[in-house]
């Protein structure tokens, strides 16, 4: 009876190509990677990033694009007005509401954001829902808070008429 151990072909090929006379006992430390290919030496440190879903992945380096963080332009429509907001695609709708509160004067709890016909929760990430550059998001004022504001304004107006 013959017992065989299988290694991934991809792994075994890459190791055999990269060794070029390196001993098998050579171990690398923590986050540094040293690759020796015949007479070319490359030393690099592996950088990690935590994705919004909680997954830990190796950070990609894409030249100048890695230095400049990606920003998308979202057009937020409120009735007859619209606002162009620059925001990172990995932001949440709650963060977008915070920016809109500075622009519109409505508190984040008074806002309702709709994208693709559905109201989005504060915890939803823009890129996970599918918001891309130059997409439109509809902002409505929450009807319950609108009614409360009207009620308080009528009460204040009635007190002012009594005083005068």
PDB file of C-alpha atoms in Angstrom:
ATOM      1  CA  UNK A   1       0.000   0.000   0.000  1.00  0.00           C
ATOM      2  CA  UNK A   2       1.336   3.405  -0.981  1.00  0.00           C
ATOM      3  CA  UNK A   3       0.559   6.590   1.014  1.00  0.00           C
ATOM      4  CA  UNK A   4       0.883   9.882  -0.821  1.00  0.00           C
ATOM      5  CA  UNK A   5       0.889  13.419   0.449  1.00  0.00           C
ATOM      6  CA  UNK A   6      -0.414  16.060  -1.932  1.00  0.00           C
ATOM      7  CA  UNK A   7       0.683  19.646  -1.873  1.00  0.00           C
ATOM      8  CA  UNK A   8      -0.937  22.406  -3.829  1.00  0.00           C
ATOM      9  CA  UNK A   9       0.647  22.528  -7.279  1.00  0.00           C
ATOM     10  CA  UNK A  10       0.560  26.293  -7.214  1.00  0.00           C
ATOM     11  CA  UNK A  11       2.418  26.400  -3.893  1.00  0.00           C
ATOM     12  CA  UNK A  12       5.012  23.778  -4.760  1.00  0.00           C
ATOM     13  CA  UNK A  13       5.791  25.343  -8.143  1.00  0.00           C
ATOM     14  CA  UNK A  14       6.138  28.826  -6.739  1.00  0.00           C
ATOM     15  CA  UNK A  15       8.382  27.641  -3.923  1.00  0.00           C
ATOM     16  CA  UNK A  16      10.647  25.714  -6.276  1.00  0.00           C
ATOM     17  CA  UNK A  17      10.939  28.684  -8.650  1.00  0.00           C
ATOM     18  CA  UNK A  18      11.634  31.202  -5.906  1.00  0.00           C
ATOM     19  CA  UNK A  19      14.202  29.214  -3.915  1.00  0.00           C
ATOM     20  CA  UNK A  20      17.110  29.195  -6.413  1.00  0.00           C
ATOM     21  CA  UNK A  21      19.506  27.516  -4.060  1.00  0.00           C
ATOM     22  CA  UNK A  22      18.047  28.786  -0.787  1.00  0.00           C
ATOM     23  CA  UNK A  23      18.093  26.328   2.090  1.00  0.00           C
ATOM     24  CA  UNK A  24      14.866  24.746   3.322  1.00  0.00           C
ATOM     25  CA  UNK A  25      15.574  25.763   6.915  1.00  0.00           C
ATOM     26  CA  UNK A  26      15.355  29.492   6.091  1.00  0.00           C
ATOM     27  CA  UNK A  27      12.349  30.984   7.900  1.00  0.00           C
ATOM     28  CA  UNK A  28      10.920  34.460   7.499  1.00  0.00           C
ATOM     29  CA  UNK A  29       9.846  36.582  10.442  1.00  0.00           C
ATOM     30  CA  UNK A  30       6.405  38.104  11.149  1.00  0.00           C
ATOM     31  CA  UNK A  31       5.351  40.574   8.462  1.00  0.00           C
ATOM     32  CA  UNK A  32       8.475  40.712   6.310  1.00  0.00           C
ATOM     33  CA  UNK A  33       8.807  38.750   3.095  1.00  0.00           C
ATOM     34  CA  UNK A  34      12.116  38.102   1.422  1.00  0.00           C
ATOM     35  CA  UNK A  35      12.114  36.707  -2.080  1.00  0.00           C
ATOM     36  CA  UNK A  36      15.304  35.616  -3.763  1.00  0.00           C
ATOM     37  CA  UNK A  37      14.996  34.670  -7.390  1.00  0.00           C
ATOM     38  CA  UNK A  38      18.374  33.635  -8.777  1.00  0.00           C
ATOM     39  CA  UNK A  39      20.287  36.905  -8.411  1.00  0.00           C
ATOM     40  CA  UNK A  40      17.393  39.352  -7.742  1.00  0.00           C
ATOM     41  CA  UNK A  41      16.611  40.247  -4.124  1.00  0.00           C
ATOM     42  CA  UNK A  42      13.262  41.778  -3.138  1.00  0.00           C
ATOM     43  CA  UNK A  43      12.511  42.657   0.491  1.00  0.00           C
ATOM     44  CA  UNK A  44       9.010  43.909   1.296  1.00  0.00           C
ATOM     45  CA  UNK A  45       6.866  44.294   4.378  1.00  0.00           C
ATOM     46  CA  UNK A  46       3.321  42.942   4.163  1.00  0.00           C
ATOM     47  CA  UNK A  47       0.681  45.520   5.105  1.00  0.00           C
ATOM     48  CA  UNK A  48      -2.753  44.425   6.287  1.00  0.00           C
ATOM     49  CA  UNK A  49      -6.127  46.200   6.221  1.00  0.00           C
ATOM     50  CA  UNK A  50      -9.458  45.440   7.838  1.00  0.00           C
ATOM     51  CA  UNK A  51     -12.358  45.465   5.380  1.00  0.00           C
ATOM     52  CA  UNK A  52     -15.818  46.750   6.436  1.00  0.00           C
ATOM     53  CA  UNK A  53     -17.152  43.182   6.535  1.00  0.00           C
ATOM     54  CA  UNK A  54     -14.532  42.311   9.180  1.00  0.00           C
ATOM     55  CA  UNK A  55     -12.193  40.407   6.843  1.00  0.00           C
ATOM     56  CA  UNK A  56      -8.449  40.933   7.304  1.00  0.00           C
ATOM     57  CA  UNK A  57      -6.713  41.101   3.915  1.00  0.00           C
ATOM     58  CA  UNK A  58      -3.347  42.074   2.499  1.00  0.00           C
ATOM     59  CA  UNK A  59      -3.363  45.714   1.485  1.00  0.00           C
ATOM     60  CA  UNK A  60      -3.017  46.316  -2.242  1.00  0.00           C
ATOM     61  CA  UNK A  61      -0.450  48.777  -3.469  1.00  0.00           C
ATOM     62  CA  UNK A  62      -1.423  50.356  -6.802  1.00  0.00           C
ATOM     63  CA  UNK A  63       1.203  53.072  -7.175  1.00  0.00           C
ATOM     64  CA  UNK A  64      -0.126  56.621  -6.834  1.00  0.00           C
ATOM     65  CA  UNK A  65      -3.726  55.461  -6.415  1.00  0.00           C
ATOM     66  CA  UNK A  66      -2.826  53.855  -3.071  1.00  0.00           C
ATOM     67  CA  UNK A  67      -1.551  57.215  -1.787  1.00  0.00           C
ATOM     68  CA  UNK A  68      -4.668  59.097  -2.869  1.00  0.00           C
ATOM     69  CA  UNK A  69      -7.750  57.649  -1.189  1.00  0.00           C
ATOM     70  CA  UNK A  70     -10.725  56.988  -3.406  1.00  0.00           C
ATOM     71  CA  UNK A  71     -13.550  59.506  -3.160  1.00  0.00           C
ATOM     72  CA  UNK A  72     -16.904  59.360  -4.926  1.00  0.00           C
ATOM     73  CA  UNK A  73     -19.342  62.158  -5.679  1.00  0.00           C
ATOM     74  CA  UNK A  74     -22.911  61.483  -4.496  1.00  0.00           C
ATOM     75  CA  UNK A  75     -25.735  63.776  -5.579  1.00  0.00           C
ATOM     76  CA  UNK A  76     -28.312  64.033  -2.775  1.00  0.00           C
ATOM     77  CA  UNK A  77     -31.707  65.280  -3.956  1.00  0.00           C
ATOM     78  CA  UNK A  78     -34.031  67.000  -1.434  1.00  0.00           C
ATOM     79  CA  UNK A  79     -37.235  68.087  -3.135  1.00  0.00           C
ATOM     80  CA  UNK A  80     -36.281  70.753  -5.678  1.00  0.00           C
ATOM     81  CA  UNK A  81     -32.738  71.171  -4.314  1.00  0.00           C
ATOM     82  CA  UNK A  82     -29.691  68.961  -4.716  1.00  0.00           C
ATOM     83  CA  UNK A  83     -26.285  68.775  -3.038  1.00  0.00           C
ATOM     84  CA  UNK A  84     -23.097  67.198  -4.404  1.00  0.00           C
ATOM     85  CA  UNK A  85     -21.278  65.435  -1.555  1.00  0.00           C
ATOM     86  CA  UNK A  86     -17.732  64.001  -1.839  1.00  0.00           C
ATOM     87  CA  UNK A  87     -17.376  60.935   0.376  1.00  0.00           C
ATOM     88  CA  UNK A  88     -15.405  57.696   0.553  1.00  0.00           C
ATOM     89  CA  UNK A  89     -17.250  54.658  -0.828  1.00  0.00           C
ATOM     90  CA  UNK A  90     -16.544  52.705   2.377  1.00  0.00           C
ATOM     91  CA  UNK A  91     -18.538  55.221   4.440  1.00  0.00           C
ATOM     92  CA  UNK A  92     -21.946  54.425   5.908  1.00  0.00           C
ATOM     93  CA  UNK A  93     -25.266  56.105   5.271  1.00  0.00           C
ATOM     94  CA  UNK A  94     -25.061  57.393   8.867  1.00  0.00           C
ATOM     95  CA  UNK A  95     -21.843  59.245   8.017  1.00  0.00           C
ATOM     96  CA  UNK A  96     -23.524  60.649   4.906  1.00  0.00           C
ATOM     97  CA  UNK A  97     -26.394  61.873   7.118  1.00  0.00           C
ATOM     98  CA  UNK A  98     -23.881  63.657   9.382  1.00  0.00           C
ATOM     99  CA  UNK A  99     -22.446  65.522   6.389  1.00  0.00           C
ATOM    100  CA  UNK A 100     -25.958  66.334   5.137  1.00  0.00           C
ATOM    101  CA  UNK A 101     -26.931  67.705   8.558  1.00  0.00           C
ATOM    102  CA  UNK A 102     -24.226  70.364   8.162  1.00  0.00           C
ATOM    103  CA  UNK A 103     -25.448  71.249   4.669  1.00  0.00           C
ATOM    104  CA  UNK A 104     -29.239  71.124   5.147  1.00  0.00           C
ATOM    105  CA  UNK A 105     -29.693  71.893   8.856  1.00  0.00           C
ATOM    106  CA  UNK A 106     -31.746  68.722   9.432  1.00  0.00           C
ATOM    107  CA  UNK A 107     -30.568  66.457  12.230  1.00  0.00           C
ATOM    108  CA  UNK A 108     -29.505  62.936  11.131  1.00  0.00           C
ATOM    109  CA  UNK A 109     -32.457  61.366  12.989  1.00  0.00           C
ATOM    110  CA  UNK A 110     -34.832  63.612  10.983  1.00  0.00           C
ATOM    111  CA  UNK A 111     -33.456  62.385   7.639  1.00  0.00           C
ATOM    112  CA  UNK A 112     -34.518  59.393   5.564  1.00  0.00           C
ATOM    113  CA  UNK A 113     -32.159  58.365   2.765  1.00  0.00           C
ATOM    114  CA  UNK A 114     -33.438  56.331  -0.166  1.00  0.00           C
ATOM    115  CA  UNK A 115     -31.273  54.621  -2.769  1.00  0.00           C
ATOM    116  CA  UNK A 116     -32.703  52.497  -5.592  1.00  0.00           C
ATOM    117  CA  UNK A 117     -36.189  52.917  -4.126  1.00  0.00           C
ATOM    118  CA  UNK A 118     -35.357  51.533  -0.669  1.00  0.00           C
ATOM    119  CA  UNK A 119     -34.767  53.333   2.599  1.00  0.00           C
ATOM    120  CA  UNK A 120     -31.248  52.602   3.820  1.00  0.00           C
ATOM    121  CA  UNK A 121     -30.214  52.042   7.424  1.00  0.00           C
ATOM    122  CA  UNK A 122     -27.468  54.119   9.069  1.00  0.00           C
ATOM    123  CA  UNK A 123     -25.215  51.040   9.342  1.00  0.00           C
ATOM    124  CA  UNK A 124     -25.347  50.196   5.589  1.00  0.00           C
ATOM    125  CA  UNK A 125     -22.114  50.833   3.713  1.00  0.00           C
ATOM    126  CA  UNK A 126     -22.358  52.838   0.488  1.00  0.00           C
ATOM    127  CA  UNK A 127     -20.226  50.466  -1.586  1.00  0.00           C
ATOM    128  CA  UNK A 128     -21.991  47.349  -0.272  1.00  0.00           C
ATOM    129  CA  UNK A 129     -25.383  48.717  -1.360  1.00  0.00           C
ATOM    130  CA  UNK A 130     -23.997  49.685  -4.773  1.00  0.00           C
ATOM    131  CA  UNK A 131     -23.545  53.469  -4.566  1.00  0.00           C
ATOM    132  CA  UNK A 132     -21.000  54.529  -7.186  1.00  0.00           C
ATOM    133  CA  UNK A 133     -19.543  57.790  -8.399  1.00  0.00           C
ATOM    134  CA  UNK A 134     -22.183  60.353  -9.465  1.00  0.00           C
ATOM    135  CA  UNK A 135     -25.152  58.262  -8.221  1.00  0.00           C
ATOM    136  CA  UNK A 136     -28.269  59.948  -6.834  1.00  0.00           C
ATOM    137  CA  UNK A 137     -29.595  59.469  -3.304  1.00  0.00           C
ATOM    138  CA  UNK A 138     -32.981  60.855  -2.301  1.00  0.00           C
ATOM    139  CA  UNK A 139     -33.301  62.531   1.104  1.00  0.00           C
ATOM    140  CA  UNK A 140     -36.697  62.983   2.714  1.00  0.00           C
ATOM    141  CA  UNK A 141     -37.571  64.599   6.004  1.00  0.00           C
ATOM    142  CA  UNK A 142     -39.026  62.082   8.442  1.00  0.00           C
ATOM    143  CA  UNK A 143     -42.816  62.688   8.576  1.00  0.00           C
ATOM    144  CA  UNK A 144     -43.016  62.105  12.350  1.00  0.00           C
ATOM    145  CA  UNK A 145     -40.453  64.814  13.118  1.00  0.00           C
ATOM    146  CA  UNK A 146     -42.080  67.100  10.575  1.00  0.00           C
ATOM    147  CA  UNK A 147     -45.427  66.805  12.425  1.00  0.00           C
ATOM    148  CA  UNK A 148     -43.742  67.426  15.793  1.00  0.00           C
ATOM    149  CA  UNK A 149     -42.086  70.578  14.457  1.00  0.00           C
ATOM    150  CA  UNK A 150     -45.416  71.840  13.107  1.00  0.00           C
ATOM    151  CA  UNK A 151     -47.132  71.143  16.449  1.00  0.00           C
ATOM    152  CA  UNK A 152     -44.453  72.992  18.431  1.00  0.00           C
ATOM    153  CA  UNK A 153     -44.519  75.917  16.006  1.00  0.00           C
ATOM    154  CA  UNK A 154     -48.322  76.282  16.353  1.00  0.00           C
ATOM    155  CA  UNK A 155     -48.039  76.174  20.155  1.00  0.00           C
ATOM    156  CA  UNK A 156     -45.312  78.831  20.114  1.00  0.00           C
ATOM    157  CA  UNK A 157     -47.365  80.971  17.707  1.00  0.00           C
ATOM    158  CA  UNK A 158     -50.428  80.721  19.975  1.00  0.00           C
ATOM    159  CA  UNK A 159     -48.388  81.848  23.015  1.00  0.00           C
ATOM    160  CA  UNK A 160     -47.063  84.815  21.035  1.00  0.00           C
ATOM    161  CA  UNK A 161     -50.621  85.930  20.147  1.00  0.00           C
ATOM    162  CA  UNK A 162     -51.671  85.700  23.799  1.00  0.00           C
ATOM    163  CA  UNK A 163     -48.704  87.801  24.955  1.00  0.00           C
ATOM    164  CA  UNK A 164     -49.257  90.513  22.343  1.00  0.00           C
TER     165      UNK A 164
END
